[in-house]
Amino acid sequence: MYYWSVGTHLGQNPVAPHQKHQGLKQKEKKLPVCASQKRKRKRKNSQFVTETPRPAPSTRSPPRPAAPLPSARPSSPHSRKRRASYPILISPPFFSAAAGQRHATRLTPASDPLLTRHPEMATAAAFSVSSPAASAVAARSKVFGGVNQARTRTGCRVGITRKNFGRVMMALAVDVSRFEGVPMAPPDPILGVSEAFKADKSELKLNLGVGAYRTEELQPYVLNVVKKAENLMLEKGENKEYLPIEGLAAFNKATAELLLGADNPVINQGLVATLQSLSGTGSLRLAAAFIQRYFPEAKVLISSPTWGNHKNIFNDARVPWSEYRYYDPKTVGLDFEGMIADIEAAPEGSFVLLHGCAHNPTGIDPTPEQWEKIADVIQEKKHMPFFDVAYQGFASGSLDEDAFSVRLFVKRGMEVFVAQSYSKNLGLYSERVGAINVVCSAPEVADRVKSQLKRLARPMYSNPPIHGAKIVANVVGDPTMFGEWKQEMELMAGRIKNVRQKLYDSLSAKDKSGKDWSFILRQIGMFSYTGLNKAQSDNMTDKWHIYMTKDGRISLAGLSLAKCDYLADAIIDSFHNVN
Ligand code: PLA
């Protein structure tokens, strides 16, 4: 419901109706009015006053703010804004019939989407610029009748609430959506790419946007071991009862062991608070809510660049963040000095978000020696390491190797946050399986932390989904299936390594400029950070139908050996011919 008050000076400065009225009065007082002007005005006013004459100035009542209609929400910032700032769209037939030429020159056609979508409002506006008497006449006339008809068709309701001094002071209440104040959000920089890809009819199209594994035939892949686990679950006839807030116990045990190593003493000592959550994103979000609640002064340091959603997660959780240097475009490698300097310079006790392996989007990871130095500075500054582990096993093909960084910090006795995801390594993307682990210094600390994570999860999503958690628990809990999973993971990681090599070969063979493309081979994981800028990435999509994120990232998991030559042509063209 929108309230829309209008005076004779429609479409002018956005002020509240009562202010507008007072403003008018002052303006009129200031301007000397000569006799001929008075006559002219009288002539013009007479165009509109059809029934009652204008009251004499002395008998005018003092200006009052326009009273809202009964169901108005005048306190809503949206309704105020609407009322104050709408330009008026004039519907010509009604305009000439009800408003008169005088106002025509003053009123601007509205480009406002609300008005263009609701022509009945425009009609009402045109009608409202007439004098009150004319309004009254029109109210019983075809004009108002037309608006009322619009009401039955579109739910529009129009009412006159107030008139003043022979000028119209009207509030138009129009039943339009309460969501008129909700603007269209931009498409997501990663998942939005898949939507654009679907809409492209070209046979050449290639989706290298989202990090989702495809087969060599570029088809989605469900792991055999997942199908096997699902069949077992069907055979057993598992139920769909709610899980506890912290999730499936067997999953929580398996996930902590996968991450830290089954024989890691911190597990046996009860130092790990593990909560099954909504995949990597949900786990990060839960941890962000925890930081916001218990470390309100702390800031999170994130790498520059990072996975685009990190910023959204901390923004939405109202956790302040800043960036540390990570990527050096000159070397297309890690800016290690910059990274250390920025982590060192951050206020003591900051949270440092680290990609456990296969940094997204750069595919550049610190070496084991560099990880040691990063741990040193984090420890010295009493920062809290916060790992995002979205690609364990998927980067190198080995679960243990990819957990190196996390285990190094834990081994030092540090308290650590780790968000885990099974989207990529088990291909459980839409099952939303993951966990938040907090390694604490004492078991009772872990208990307290876990109790508070549960407290945060309960009003957010109550408890996590069971299906994917059971798959993970079954696969990890069964030595045969666990072995099969490792094999399939190696297979997936291997296929990505093959296309990485083939892409490098194609680029090196085709590009005669002498550019060194070997950085592609040094990057690991699903992605390659090509160094293409936004315009070049746009060219990849617009000209070559290759869909990728605008930061120059391509997902090699969506590439086949057969498409490497085509991709290399597109990259060379974009790199050399587009600025
Ligand atoms: N953390 C990082 C670093 C990621 O790259 C992703 C996924 C996640 C967390 C979250 O994954 P999850 O919630 O599905 O477990 N990044 C993808 C997909 C693969 C995405 O943007 O959601 C990507 O294309 O970057």
XYZ file of C-alpha atoms and ligand atoms in Angstrom:
604
model
C 0.000 0.000 0.000
C 1.459 3.338 -0.982
C 0.306 6.700 0.138
C 0.834 9.466 -2.170
C -0.031 13.000 -1.232
C 0.008 15.664 -3.833
C -0.389 19.379 -3.850
C -0.581 21.793 -6.723
C 3.201 21.769 -7.095
C 3.399 18.173 -8.080
C 6.640 16.670 -9.247
C 8.778 19.251 -7.540
C 11.098 19.064 -4.541
C 10.647 15.914 -2.520
C 9.136 17.150 0.712
C 6.415 15.825 2.953
C 2.952 17.123 2.033
C 2.523 19.367 5.032
C 5.985 20.832 4.551
C 5.254 21.255 0.917
C 2.166 23.174 1.753
C 3.953 25.463 4.179
C 6.713 25.931 1.698
C 4.178 27.023 -0.849
C 2.635 29.484 1.477
C 5.969 31.090 2.249
C 6.841 31.258 -1.366
C 3.573 32.934 -2.168
C 4.077 35.417 0.645
C 7.471 36.426 -0.602
C 6.446 37.016 -4.182
C 4.726 40.337 -4.836
C 1.638 39.672 -6.869
C 0.419 42.401 -9.155
C -3.228 42.905 -10.058
C -2.873 41.486 -13.566
C -1.200 38.379 -12.187
C -4.034 38.016 -9.695
C -6.553 38.217 -12.512
C -4.583 35.713 -14.524
C -4.469 33.315 -11.595
C -8.144 33.690 -10.968
C -8.856 32.869 -14.606
C -6.693 29.793 -14.418
C -8.136 28.594 -11.120
C -11.583 28.941 -12.525
C -10.685 26.224 -14.983
C -10.589 23.778 -12.131
C -13.153 24.971 -9.660
C -16.352 23.633 -10.957
C -18.588 23.420 -7.898
C -17.521 25.250 -4.739
C -15.746 28.592 -4.922
C -12.328 29.000 -3.335
C -12.656 30.163 0.282
C -11.348 33.627 1.099
C -7.742 33.627 2.464
C -8.825 34.859 5.883
C -11.122 31.889 6.403
C -8.539 29.302 5.495
C -7.734 26.872 8.213
C -4.037 26.481 9.163
C -2.180 23.824 7.255
C -2.382 20.384 8.728
C -0.383 17.366 7.720
C -2.280 15.065 5.441
C -3.989 12.351 7.437
C -3.134 8.869 6.308
C -5.776 6.439 5.216
C -6.669 3.857 7.848
C -4.334 1.156 6.662
C -1.516 3.528 5.900
C 1.993 2.950 7.158
C 3.188 6.533 7.280
C 6.088 5.602 9.518
C 7.532 3.305 6.898
C 10.585 4.872 5.299
C 9.520 3.376 1.990
C 6.080 4.893 1.967
C 7.525 8.271 2.899
C 10.086 8.094 0.223
C 7.533 7.090 -2.341
C 5.248 9.883 -1.366
C 7.962 12.457 -1.456
C 9.798 11.613 -4.586
C 7.429 10.370 -7.238
C 7.310 12.378 -10.353
C 3.880 12.306 -11.851
C 2.971 10.459 -14.952
C 0.161 12.119 -16.753
C -2.335 10.128 -18.639
C -3.242 12.579 -21.452
C -7.025 12.108 -21.720
C -7.533 12.531 -18.004
C -4.976 15.219 -17.846
C -6.777 17.501 -20.197
C -10.149 16.655 -18.740
C -9.326 17.009 -15.101
C -6.094 18.862 -14.598
C -5.771 21.643 -17.099
C -2.964 23.072 -19.129
C -1.389 24.992 -16.300
C 0.017 21.896 -14.684
C 1.012 20.247 -17.871
C 4.234 22.133 -18.188
C 5.246 21.358 -14.645
C 4.756 17.674 -14.561
C 7.391 15.296 -15.753
C 6.531 11.965 -17.254
C 7.637 9.343 -14.807
C 10.117 6.727 -15.694
C 9.523 5.246 -12.286
C 8.884 1.522 -12.725
C 6.089 1.595 -10.188
C 4.106 4.069 -12.242
C 4.787 2.418 -15.547
C 3.740 -0.895 -14.103
C 0.628 0.574 -12.550
C -1.025 2.883 -15.040
C -4.000 3.225 -12.731
C -1.779 5.246 -10.397
C -0.921 7.577 -13.200
C -4.572 8.076 -13.899
C -5.175 8.927 -10.298
C -2.312 11.378 -10.332
C -3.607 13.191 -13.342
C -6.948 13.418 -11.744
C -5.521 14.719 -8.498
C -4.046 17.875 -9.925
C -7.458 19.364 -10.389
C -8.950 21.536 -7.711
C -10.808 19.871 -4.838
C -14.087 20.742 -6.322
C -13.064 19.295 -9.633
C -11.859 16.264 -7.752
C -15.208 15.881 -6.159
C -16.878 16.102 -9.514
C -14.429 13.761 -11.070
C -14.860 11.362 -8.202
C -18.336 10.758 -9.396
C -17.350 10.911 -13.003
C -15.899 8.524 -15.496
C -12.400 9.414 -14.353
C -12.835 8.111 -10.853
C -15.029 5.355 -12.143
C -12.145 4.298 -14.350
C -9.867 4.134 -11.382
C -12.383 2.096 -9.471
C -12.633 -0.289 -12.339
C -8.899 -0.564 -12.232
C -9.281 -1.569 -8.636
C -11.364 -4.580 -9.493
C -8.926 -5.599 -12.193
C -5.640 -4.895 -10.520
C -6.398 -4.332 -6.862
C -5.868 -0.573 -7.063
C -7.732 1.526 -4.537
C -7.819 5.286 -4.620
C -9.215 7.612 -2.014
C -9.174 11.313 -1.323
C -8.141 12.041 2.234
C -7.698 15.741 2.354
C -8.137 18.946 0.514
C -6.949 22.335 1.567
C -7.319 25.972 0.564
C -8.961 25.253 -2.658
C -5.890 23.345 -3.716
C -5.821 19.660 -3.774
C -4.072 17.848 -0.998
C -4.781 14.272 -1.696
C -3.475 11.015 -0.501
C -3.790 8.279 -3.002
C -3.690 4.858 -1.557
C -2.866 2.284 -4.142
C -2.761 -1.376 -3.410
C 0.420 -2.440 -5.114
C 2.948 -4.970 -3.883
C 4.578 -4.348 -0.518
C 7.787 -5.356 -2.243
C 7.891 -2.322 -4.538
C 10.813 -1.054 -2.445
C 12.824 -4.221 -3.075
C 15.248 -3.631 -5.920
C 16.447 -6.339 -8.294
C 19.676 -7.888 -7.032
C 22.550 -8.369 -9.437
C 23.213 -11.939 -10.559
C 25.693 -13.863 -8.421
C 29.185 -13.532 -9.928
C 29.656 -17.329 -9.872
C 26.273 -19.074 -9.845
C 24.851 -16.360 -12.130
C 27.324 -17.509 -14.802
C 25.575 -20.894 -14.967
C 22.239 -19.150 -15.533
C 23.686 -17.132 -18.424
C 25.251 -20.307 -19.819
C 21.892 -22.102 -19.861
C 20.344 -19.262 -21.844
C 23.041 -19.408 -24.574
C 21.903 -21.427 -27.601
C 25.336 -21.737 -29.215
C 26.735 -25.222 -29.767
C 30.194 -23.937 -28.935
C 29.277 -22.897 -25.427
C 31.419 -24.021 -22.533
C 30.715 -23.462 -18.835
C 33.938 -22.812 -16.943
C 32.197 -20.674 -14.315
C 31.152 -22.666 -11.283
C 33.580 -25.181 -9.808
C 31.657 -28.351 -10.540
C 33.308 -31.502 -11.822
C 32.275 -32.790 -15.247
C 33.222 -35.965 -17.066
C 35.315 -35.885 -20.237
C 31.924 -35.717 -22.040
C 31.191 -32.620 -19.939
C 28.393 -34.329 -18.060
C 27.759 -34.015 -14.296
C 29.260 -36.879 -12.343
C 27.776 -38.846 -9.450
C 30.521 -40.898 -7.814
C 30.006 -44.660 -7.984
C 30.743 -44.906 -4.294
C 27.959 -42.419 -3.592
C 25.498 -44.505 -5.613
C 26.638 -47.569 -3.692
C 26.151 -45.871 -0.328
C 22.715 -44.627 -1.393
C 21.669 -48.121 -2.457
C 22.738 -49.463 0.913
C 20.721 -46.766 2.632
C 17.656 -47.685 0.569
C 18.088 -51.359 1.366
C 18.325 -50.581 5.075
C 15.201 -48.424 4.813
C 16.679 -45.487 6.733
C 14.170 -43.061 8.208
C 13.909 -39.288 7.766
C 13.587 -38.234 11.375
C 15.184 -34.969 12.453
C 18.860 -35.061 13.231
C 20.057 -33.453 16.461
C 21.132 -29.812 16.100
C 24.778 -30.832 15.829
C 24.019 -33.337 13.066
C 24.740 -37.006 12.572
C 27.172 -38.299 15.205
C 28.766 -40.809 12.805
C 29.310 -38.030 10.271
C 30.844 -35.689 12.832
C 33.274 -38.373 13.925
C 34.206 -39.258 10.341
C 34.619 -35.664 9.228
C 36.916 -34.683 12.117
C 39.021 -37.788 11.483
C 39.286 -37.084 7.762
C 40.374 -33.569 8.468
C 42.799 -34.083 11.304
C 43.803 -37.707 10.830
C 42.062 -40.540 12.695
C 44.896 -40.858 15.209
C 45.218 -37.157 15.957
C 45.382 -36.805 19.779
C 43.146 -33.718 19.777
C 40.252 -35.970 18.775
C 40.778 -38.506 21.548
C 41.304 -35.727 24.075
C 37.904 -34.250 23.199
C 39.370 -30.948 22.034
C 37.365 -30.710 18.821
C 33.898 -29.213 18.682
C 32.377 -30.495 15.435
C 28.970 -29.531 14.139
C 27.523 -30.820 10.889
C 26.343 -27.791 8.965
C 25.077 -26.727 5.558
C 28.118 -27.556 3.462
C 31.093 -25.209 3.275
C 29.060 -22.032 2.938
C 26.737 -22.795 5.848
C 29.654 -23.792 8.051
C 31.476 -20.562 7.268
C 28.319 -18.611 7.950
C 27.809 -20.316 11.298
C 31.387 -19.574 12.289
C 30.910 -15.963 11.180
C 27.847 -15.691 13.432
C 29.915 -17.128 16.286
C 32.667 -14.564 15.700
C 30.139 -11.772 15.570
C 28.611 -12.884 18.867
C 31.699 -13.722 20.897
C 34.429 -11.622 19.277
C 32.526 -8.479 18.302
C 35.692 -6.410 18.228
C 37.625 -8.824 16.036
C 38.184 -8.441 12.365
C 38.604 -11.198 9.799
C 41.500 -11.021 7.374
C 40.778 -12.503 3.980
C 43.118 -13.041 1.073
C 43.116 -10.728 -1.915
C 41.606 -12.151 -4.020
C 39.400 -14.777 -2.443
C 36.296 -16.817 -3.188
C 33.692 -14.125 -3.882
C 31.209 -15.404 -1.323
C 33.562 -14.910 1.639
C 32.902 -11.199 1.624
C 29.131 -11.757 1.435
C 29.269 -14.189 4.342
C 31.108 -11.800 6.660
C 29.112 -8.816 5.484
C 25.837 -10.554 6.187
C 27.096 -11.689 9.586
C 28.228 -8.090 10.268
C 31.789 -9.163 10.865
C 34.327 -6.559 9.770
C 36.971 -7.820 7.375
C 39.984 -6.549 5.541
C 42.266 -8.085 2.964
C 45.816 -9.356 3.113
C 47.953 -9.450 0.004
C 48.055 -12.857 -1.610
C 48.299 -12.791 -5.382
C 51.103 -11.058 -7.220
C 50.083 -10.348 -10.822
C 53.709 -9.681 -11.798
C 54.847 -13.179 -10.944
C 51.373 -14.756 -11.281
C 52.345 -16.315 -7.960
C 52.050 -15.813 -4.218
C 52.939 -12.434 -2.751
C 54.355 -14.105 0.325
C 56.138 -11.031 1.724
C 52.970 -8.966 1.365
C 50.883 -11.687 2.964
C 53.148 -11.957 6.007
C 53.437 -8.190 6.365
C 49.653 -7.715 6.298
C 48.958 -10.512 8.761
C 51.632 -9.064 11.047
C 50.171 -5.576 10.806
C 46.619 -6.675 11.658
C 45.309 -5.938 15.163
C 46.235 -8.676 17.618
C 43.568 -11.360 17.907
C 42.267 -11.051 14.360
C 40.831 -14.069 12.580
C 42.916 -15.051 9.553
C 40.933 -16.853 6.887
C 43.150 -19.304 5.030
C 42.306 -21.645 2.182
C 43.373 -25.070 3.417
C 44.402 -26.143 -0.074
C 43.736 -25.249 -3.720
C 43.249 -21.543 -3.131
C 40.165 -20.246 -4.889
C 40.409 -18.449 -7.306
C 44.175 -18.364 -7.824
C 45.090 -22.061 -7.487
C 48.265 -20.868 -5.742
C 49.083 -22.413 -2.366
C 51.938 -21.633 0.019
C 54.710 -24.204 0.196
C 55.098 -26.267 3.426
C 57.913 -23.907 4.528
C 55.744 -20.887 3.862
C 52.907 -22.462 5.865
C 55.316 -22.750 8.814
C 56.113 -19.027 8.587
C 52.442 -18.142 8.302
C 51.777 -20.202 11.445
C 54.660 -18.392 13.201
C 53.271 -14.940 12.589
C 49.695 -15.958 13.425
C 50.909 -17.455 16.684
C 53.036 -14.406 17.543
C 50.171 -12.026 16.921
C 47.693 -14.243 18.842
C 45.510 -14.341 15.772
C 42.971 -17.120 15.257
C 43.538 -19.268 12.170
C 40.295 -19.955 10.327
C 40.606 -22.526 7.553
C 38.221 -22.952 4.689
C 38.697 -26.519 3.442
C 36.496 -26.930 0.386
C 38.778 -29.139 -1.718
C 40.336 -31.755 0.561
C 41.556 -34.625 -1.603
C 40.448 -32.874 -4.719
C 43.569 -30.754 -5.116
C 46.307 -33.371 -4.982
C 44.158 -36.491 -5.055
C 45.246 -37.287 -1.477
C 43.092 -36.495 1.567
C 46.121 -36.418 3.872
C 48.289 -34.254 1.657
C 45.535 -31.682 1.236
C 45.045 -31.485 5.011
C 48.705 -30.624 5.600
C 48.172 -26.947 6.450
C 45.402 -27.530 8.998
C 47.265 -30.358 10.707
C 50.389 -28.221 10.961
C 48.554 -25.526 12.931
C 46.806 -28.100 15.140
C 50.118 -29.812 15.840
C 51.443 -26.539 17.213
C 48.675 -26.639 19.825
C 46.876 -23.681 18.305
C 43.130 -23.158 18.549
C 41.749 -23.342 15.042
C 38.469 -22.936 13.153
C 37.931 -25.174 10.113
C 34.957 -25.144 7.736
C 34.665 -28.300 5.620
C 32.734 -29.124 2.470
C 31.901 -32.389 0.693
C 30.562 -30.675 -2.414
C 33.599 -31.311 -4.570
C 35.483 -34.284 -3.159
C 32.364 -36.478 -2.889
C 30.390 -34.595 -5.535
C 27.590 -33.910 -3.036
C 27.073 -30.318 -4.213
C 23.329 -30.030 -3.704
C 23.154 -32.299 -0.660
C 24.754 -29.517 1.398
C 27.089 -31.604 3.511
C 29.851 -30.026 5.534
C 30.955 -29.180 9.024
C 32.426 -26.533 11.259
C 35.216 -27.794 13.519
C 36.721 -25.778 16.312
C 39.884 -27.189 17.826
C 40.066 -25.887 21.381
C 42.663 -25.877 24.136
C 40.638 -27.969 26.609
C 37.681 -30.371 26.421
C 35.419 -28.160 28.500
C 36.187 -25.250 26.166
C 35.208 -27.433 23.211
C 31.946 -28.323 24.998
C 31.109 -24.672 25.579
C 31.974 -23.691 22.031
C 29.885 -26.524 20.634
C 26.929 -25.595 22.833
C 27.022 -22.055 21.466
C 27.371 -23.192 17.855
C 24.255 -25.311 18.405
C 22.508 -22.333 19.896
C 23.313 -20.320 16.770
C 22.294 -23.099 14.387
C 18.914 -23.793 15.990
C 17.201 -20.517 15.034
C 19.052 -20.370 11.691
C 18.161 -23.754 10.198
C 17.367 -25.934 13.231
C 19.256 -29.055 12.191
C 21.142 -30.215 9.112
C 20.005 -32.600 6.361
C 20.535 -36.316 6.901
C 20.968 -37.820 3.439
C 24.418 -36.561 2.487
C 25.696 -36.967 6.039
C 24.775 -40.659 5.929
C 26.563 -41.038 2.593
C 29.753 -39.590 4.069
C 29.463 -41.683 7.237
C 28.830 -44.869 5.241
C 31.651 -44.256 2.771
C 34.221 -43.333 5.382
C 33.037 -45.997 7.809
C 33.375 -48.853 5.324
C 36.993 -49.633 4.406
C 36.066 -50.939 0.939
C 33.999 -47.932 0.041
C 36.557 -45.596 1.576
C 39.182 -47.099 -0.706
C 36.889 -46.743 -3.720
C 36.251 -43.124 -2.879
C 39.986 -42.385 -2.747
C 40.381 -43.990 -6.162
C 37.574 -41.956 -7.666
C 38.948 -38.805 -6.095
C 42.325 -39.480 -7.655
C 40.562 -40.062 -10.958
C 38.801 -36.698 -10.796
C 41.912 -34.848 -9.667
C 43.865 -36.660 -12.397
C 41.453 -35.649 -15.142
C 41.782 -32.015 -14.068
C 45.571 -32.289 -14.111
C 45.378 -33.716 -17.649
C 43.301 -30.852 -19.021
C 45.572 -28.394 -17.216
C 48.570 -29.876 -19.024
C 46.728 -30.006 -22.357
C 45.610 -26.390 -22.032
C 49.163 -25.315 -21.341
C 50.395 -27.321 -24.360
C 47.747 -25.795 -26.631
C 48.492 -22.259 -25.449
C 52.237 -22.702 -25.831
C 51.880 -24.189 -29.308
C 49.370 -21.663 -30.622
C 50.633 -18.428 -29.057
C 53.562 -17.158 -31.096
C 54.070 -14.062 -28.932
C 56.518 -15.808 -26.622
C 54.304 -15.359 -23.561
C 55.086 -17.794 -20.788
C 51.959 -19.761 -19.902
C 53.703 -22.054 -17.408
C 51.911 -20.415 -14.478
C 48.932 -22.592 -15.454
C 50.938 -25.677 -14.574
C 52.024 -24.251 -11.233
C 48.418 -23.644 -10.143
C 46.587 -26.492 -8.434
C 43.020 -27.599 -7.844
C 39.953 -27.014 -9.920
C 40.716 -23.562 -11.168
C 43.117 -21.640 -13.268
C 43.484 -17.938 -12.693
C 44.229 -16.846 -16.228
C 45.090 -13.222 -15.562
C 42.407 -12.127 -18.048
C 40.750 -8.897 -16.979
C 37.028 -8.157 -17.067
C 36.961 -6.914 -20.664
C 38.945 -9.931 -21.783
C 36.678 -12.263 -19.808
C 33.674 -10.567 -21.427
C 35.231 -11.238 -24.821
C 35.603 -14.906 -23.894
C 31.867 -15.061 -23.281
C 30.510 -12.675 -25.901
C 32.651 -13.841 -28.788
C 33.627 -17.387 -27.869
C 30.647 -18.510 -25.726
C 33.017 -19.479 -22.947
C 31.423 -18.749 -19.590
C 33.753 -17.848 -16.742
C 33.862 -15.480 -13.789
C 34.818 -11.891 -14.526
C 37.955 -12.101 -12.400
C 39.561 -14.274 -15.073
C 39.015 -17.583 -13.268
C 38.252 -20.701 -15.287
C 37.128 -24.000 -13.811
C 39.220 -26.721 -15.378
C 36.770 -29.228 -13.915
C 34.337 -28.100 -16.609
C 36.855 -28.530 -19.435
C 37.503 -31.602 -21.608
C 40.674 -32.506 -23.491
C 38.695 -32.082 -26.705
C 37.886 -28.444 -25.894
C 41.416 -27.369 -24.905
C 42.394 -26.109 -28.367
C 39.223 -24.060 -28.681
C 39.772 -22.596 -25.204
C 43.390 -21.778 -26.038
C 42.276 -19.896 -29.204
C 39.785 -17.915 -27.138
C 42.329 -17.059 -24.440
C 44.967 -15.982 -26.970
C 42.458 -13.816 -28.838
C 41.175 -12.215 -25.639
C 44.622 -11.722 -24.160
C 46.241 -10.125 -27.227
C 43.331 -8.375 -28.918
C 41.328 -6.971 -26.015
C 42.664 -4.439 -23.540
N 34.821 -22.226 0.105
C 35.426 -22.131 -1.083
C 36.824 -21.639 -1.127
C 34.752 -22.493 -2.246
O 35.375 -22.386 -3.406
C 33.424 -22.934 -2.163
C 32.649 -23.299 -3.389
C 32.855 -23.040 -0.886
C 33.576 -22.675 0.230
C 31.463 -23.488 -0.652
O 31.080 -24.656 -1.179
P 29.792 -25.410 -0.659
O 28.968 -24.471 0.097
O 29.125 -25.928 -1.874
O 30.305 -26.510 0.177
N 32.964 -22.574 -4.524
C 32.373 -22.921 -5.831
C 30.860 -22.870 -5.826
C 32.770 -24.319 -6.230
C 30.256 -21.617 -5.290
O 30.679 -20.494 -5.608
O 29.295 -21.759 -4.498
C 32.945 -21.941 -6.846
O 32.624 -22.083 -8.017
O 33.732 -21.076 -6.459
